[in-house]
Coordinates of C-alpha atoms in Angstrom, one line a residue:
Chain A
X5 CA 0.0 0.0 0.0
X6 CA 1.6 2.8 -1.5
X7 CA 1.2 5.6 1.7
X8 CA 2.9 8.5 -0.1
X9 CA 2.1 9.2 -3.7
X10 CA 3.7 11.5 -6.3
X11 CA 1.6 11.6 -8.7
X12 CA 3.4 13.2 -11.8
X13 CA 6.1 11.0 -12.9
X14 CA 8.1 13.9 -14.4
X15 CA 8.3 17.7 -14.8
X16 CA 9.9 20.0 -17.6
X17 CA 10.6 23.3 -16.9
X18 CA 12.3 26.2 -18.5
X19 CA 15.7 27.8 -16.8
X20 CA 14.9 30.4 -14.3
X21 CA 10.8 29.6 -14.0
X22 CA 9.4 28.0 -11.1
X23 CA 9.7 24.4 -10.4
X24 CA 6.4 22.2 -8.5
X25 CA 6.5 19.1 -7.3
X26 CA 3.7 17.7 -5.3
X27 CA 3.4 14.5 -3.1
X28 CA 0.1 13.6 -1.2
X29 CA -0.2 11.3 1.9
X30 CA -2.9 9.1 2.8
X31 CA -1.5 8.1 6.8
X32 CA -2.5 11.0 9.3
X33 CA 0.0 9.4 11.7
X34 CA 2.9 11.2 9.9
X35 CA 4.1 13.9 11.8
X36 CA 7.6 14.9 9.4
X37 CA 8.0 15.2 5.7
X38 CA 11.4 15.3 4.0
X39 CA 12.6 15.9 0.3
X40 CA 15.5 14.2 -1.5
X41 CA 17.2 14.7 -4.8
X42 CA 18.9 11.6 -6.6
X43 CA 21.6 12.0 -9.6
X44 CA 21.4 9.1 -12.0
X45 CA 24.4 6.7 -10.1
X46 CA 23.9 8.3 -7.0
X47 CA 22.4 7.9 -4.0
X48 CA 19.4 10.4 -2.7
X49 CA 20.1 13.3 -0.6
X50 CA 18.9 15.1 1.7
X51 CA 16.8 18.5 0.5
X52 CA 14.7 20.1 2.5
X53 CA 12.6 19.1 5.5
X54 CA 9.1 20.1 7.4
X55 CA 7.6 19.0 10.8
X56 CA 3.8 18.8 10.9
X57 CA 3.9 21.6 13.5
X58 CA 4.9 24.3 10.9
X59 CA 3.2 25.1 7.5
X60 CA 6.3 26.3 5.5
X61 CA 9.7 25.9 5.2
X62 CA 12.3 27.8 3.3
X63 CA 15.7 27.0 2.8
X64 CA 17.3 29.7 -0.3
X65 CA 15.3 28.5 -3.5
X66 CA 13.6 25.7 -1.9
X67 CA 10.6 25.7 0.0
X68 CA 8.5 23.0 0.7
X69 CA 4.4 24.0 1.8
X70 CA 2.2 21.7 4.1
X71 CA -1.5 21.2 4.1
X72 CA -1.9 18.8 6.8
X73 CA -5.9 18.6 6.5
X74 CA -5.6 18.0 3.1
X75 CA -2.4 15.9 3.8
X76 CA -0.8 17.2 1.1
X77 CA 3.1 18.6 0.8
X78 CA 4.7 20.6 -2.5
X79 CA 8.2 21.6 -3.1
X80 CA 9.0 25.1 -4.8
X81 CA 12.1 25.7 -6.7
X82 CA 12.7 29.5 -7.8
X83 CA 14.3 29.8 -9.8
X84 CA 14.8 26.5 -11.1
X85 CA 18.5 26.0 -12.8
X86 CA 20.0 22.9 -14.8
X87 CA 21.8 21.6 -11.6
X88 CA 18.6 20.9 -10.5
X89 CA 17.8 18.7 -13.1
X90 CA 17.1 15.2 -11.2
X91 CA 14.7 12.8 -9.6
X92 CA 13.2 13.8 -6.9
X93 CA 11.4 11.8 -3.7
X94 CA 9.3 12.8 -1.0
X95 CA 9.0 11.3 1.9
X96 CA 6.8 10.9 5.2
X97 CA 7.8 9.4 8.6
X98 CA 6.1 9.0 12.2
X99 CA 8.2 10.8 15.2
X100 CA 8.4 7.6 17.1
X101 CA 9.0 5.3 13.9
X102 CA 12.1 6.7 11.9
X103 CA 11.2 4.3 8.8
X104 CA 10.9 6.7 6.0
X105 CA 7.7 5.9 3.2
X106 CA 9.1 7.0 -0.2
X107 CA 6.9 7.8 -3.1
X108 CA 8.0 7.3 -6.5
X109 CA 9.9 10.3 -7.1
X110 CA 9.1 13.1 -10.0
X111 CA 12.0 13.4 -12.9
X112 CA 12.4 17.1 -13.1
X113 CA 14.4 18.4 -16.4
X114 CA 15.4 22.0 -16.3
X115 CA 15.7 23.2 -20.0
X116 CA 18.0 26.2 -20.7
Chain B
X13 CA 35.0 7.4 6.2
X14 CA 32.8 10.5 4.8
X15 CA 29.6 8.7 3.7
X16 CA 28.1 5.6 3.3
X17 CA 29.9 3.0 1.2
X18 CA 28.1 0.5 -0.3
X19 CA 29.9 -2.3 -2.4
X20 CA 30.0 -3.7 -4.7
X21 CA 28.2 -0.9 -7.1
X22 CA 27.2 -3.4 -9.4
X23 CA 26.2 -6.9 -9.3
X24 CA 25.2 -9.6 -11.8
X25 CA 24.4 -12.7 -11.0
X26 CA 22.5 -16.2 -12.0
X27 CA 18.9 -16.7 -10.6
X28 CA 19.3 -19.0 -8.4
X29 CA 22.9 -17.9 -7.1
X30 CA 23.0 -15.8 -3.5
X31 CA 24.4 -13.1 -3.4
X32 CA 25.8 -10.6 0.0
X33 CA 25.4 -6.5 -0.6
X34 CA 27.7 -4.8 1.9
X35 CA 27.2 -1.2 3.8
X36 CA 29.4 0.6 5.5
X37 CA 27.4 3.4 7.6
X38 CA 29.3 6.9 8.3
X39 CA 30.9 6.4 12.2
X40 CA 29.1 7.2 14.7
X41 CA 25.6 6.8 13.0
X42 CA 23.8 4.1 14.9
X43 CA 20.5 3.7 12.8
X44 CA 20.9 1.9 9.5
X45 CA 18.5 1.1 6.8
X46 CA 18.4 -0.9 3.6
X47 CA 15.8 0.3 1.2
X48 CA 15.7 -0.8 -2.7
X49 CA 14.4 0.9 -5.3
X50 CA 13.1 -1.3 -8.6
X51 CA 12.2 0.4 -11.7
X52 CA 10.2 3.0 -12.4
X53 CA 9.5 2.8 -8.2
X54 CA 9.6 4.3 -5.2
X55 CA 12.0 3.1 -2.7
X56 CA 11.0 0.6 -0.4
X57 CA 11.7 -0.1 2.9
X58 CA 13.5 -3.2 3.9
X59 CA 14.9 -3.4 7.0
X60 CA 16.1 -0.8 9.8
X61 CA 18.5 -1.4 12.7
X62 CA 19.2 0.9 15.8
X63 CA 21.8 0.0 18.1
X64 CA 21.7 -3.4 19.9
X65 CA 17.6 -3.1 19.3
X66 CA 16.0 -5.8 17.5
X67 CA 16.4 -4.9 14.1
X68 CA 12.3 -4.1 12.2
X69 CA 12.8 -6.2 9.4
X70 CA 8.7 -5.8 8.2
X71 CA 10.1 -4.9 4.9
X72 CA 11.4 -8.2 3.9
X73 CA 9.8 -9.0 1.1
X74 CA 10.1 -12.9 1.6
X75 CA 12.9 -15.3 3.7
X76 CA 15.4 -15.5 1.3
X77 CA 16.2 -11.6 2.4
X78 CA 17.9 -11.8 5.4
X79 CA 20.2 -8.8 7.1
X80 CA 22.8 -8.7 10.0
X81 CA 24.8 -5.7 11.4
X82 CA 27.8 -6.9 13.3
X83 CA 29.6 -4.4 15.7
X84 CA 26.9 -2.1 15.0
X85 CA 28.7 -0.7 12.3
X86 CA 29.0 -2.9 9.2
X87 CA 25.7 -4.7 7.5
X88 CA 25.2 -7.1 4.9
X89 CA 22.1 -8.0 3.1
X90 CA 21.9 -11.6 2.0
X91 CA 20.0 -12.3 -1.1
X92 CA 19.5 -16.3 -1.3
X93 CA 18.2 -18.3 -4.3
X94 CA 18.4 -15.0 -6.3
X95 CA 15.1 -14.5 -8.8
X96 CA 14.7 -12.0 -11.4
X97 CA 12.1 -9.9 -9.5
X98 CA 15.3 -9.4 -7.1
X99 CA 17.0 -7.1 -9.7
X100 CA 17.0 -3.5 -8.6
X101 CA 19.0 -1.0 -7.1
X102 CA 20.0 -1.5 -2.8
X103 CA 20.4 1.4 -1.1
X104 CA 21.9 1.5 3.0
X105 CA 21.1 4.7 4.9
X106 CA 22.3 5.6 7.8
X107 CA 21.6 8.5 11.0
X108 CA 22.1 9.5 14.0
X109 CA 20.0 8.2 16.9
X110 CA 16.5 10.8 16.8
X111 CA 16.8 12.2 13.0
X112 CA 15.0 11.0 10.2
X113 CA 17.7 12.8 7.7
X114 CA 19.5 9.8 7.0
X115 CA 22.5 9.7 4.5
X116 CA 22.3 6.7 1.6
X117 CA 25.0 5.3 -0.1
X118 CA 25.4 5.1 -3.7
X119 CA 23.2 1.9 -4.0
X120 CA 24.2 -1.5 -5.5
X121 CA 22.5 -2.8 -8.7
X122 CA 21.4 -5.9 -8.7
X123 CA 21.0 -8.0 -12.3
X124 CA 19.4 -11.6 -11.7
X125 CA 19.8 -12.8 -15.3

């Protein structure tokens, strides 16, 4: 049972123009919500966090946005250069559980 | 070392054949976790150690997976009687004790031909 979904399998965007990925949840039990970024031949990394508690968070040009009732979570990119040009995954996990739940990550190509 | 090593990077073997993916966690991180990622999927959980805890292994997809962590450093994930659903990629992740941001390795692709 697939608990986090990303629903758009990949994302084209022009240099310099903003950049949205979105990943909804279905279990209300998840209390922290991560992003990572994965290079072909490489393993993911760490992107940008958010804990229920807050609604935002903003880290240079990525922000990620929470909508706990409607248990969804987007990541903004602005503005959105070729470096940025990977896979990316969201992920969900439970404060007193650290097992992450992965969706299925959203190719994003940044065209110059 | 620096990160999380995984070896070896690339693996192709005979269904049927076992096979042992190693991980080598960065020091001092006590949590480790082996997730794989098949194509055009997610990753998916496999099995997460913390400490000298009993490791959650609910991700094991069947009982020829199998994982052990000696020293509470090291793990290797044992593959027996390899099939061809087995091929994907095997990523270990590891953290420190109360963060979710764990590190992952460079993964180890697995070819059952």
């Amino acid at each position: 049972d697939q608990q986090v979904k990303q629903n758009s399998p990949s994302l084209s965007v022009q240099e310099g123009r903003i950049s949205i990925l979105n990943c909804d949840y279905t279990n209300s039990m998840f209390d922290y919500f991560l992003w990572y970024k994965k290079y072909p031949a490489e393993g993911p990394t760490f992107l940008i966090s958010i804990s229920s508690i807050k609604d935002k968070n903003e880290d240079g040009r990525f922000t990620v946005f929470l909508n706990k009732s409607a248990k969804h979570l987007s990541l903004h990119i602005v503005p959105s250069q070729p470096g940025d040009s990977a896979v990316y995954f969201c992920a969900a996990s439970r404060s007193n559980d650290y097992k992450l739940s992965f969706g299925a990550g959203t190719t994003v190509t940044v065209r110059a | 070392g620096a990160g999380v090593s995984q070896s070896p990077s690339n693996k192709v073997t005979e269904k049927g054949k076992d096979v042992e993916l190693r991980c080598d966690p960065i020091s001092g991180h006590t949590a480790l976790y082996w997730y794989r990622q098949s194509l055009g999927q997610g990753l998916e959980f496999l099995i997460y150690f913390q400490g000298n805890s009993a490791p959650d292994k609910s991700g094991l997809p069947s009982d020829r997976f199998s994982a052990e962590r000696t020293g509470g450093s090291v793990s290797t994930l044992t593959i027996q009687r390899t099939q061809q659903e087995d091929s994907a990629v095997y990523l270990c992740a590891s953290s420190l004790v109360g963060y979710t941001e764990a590190f992952f390795g460079q993964g180890t692709r697995l070819t059952v031909v």
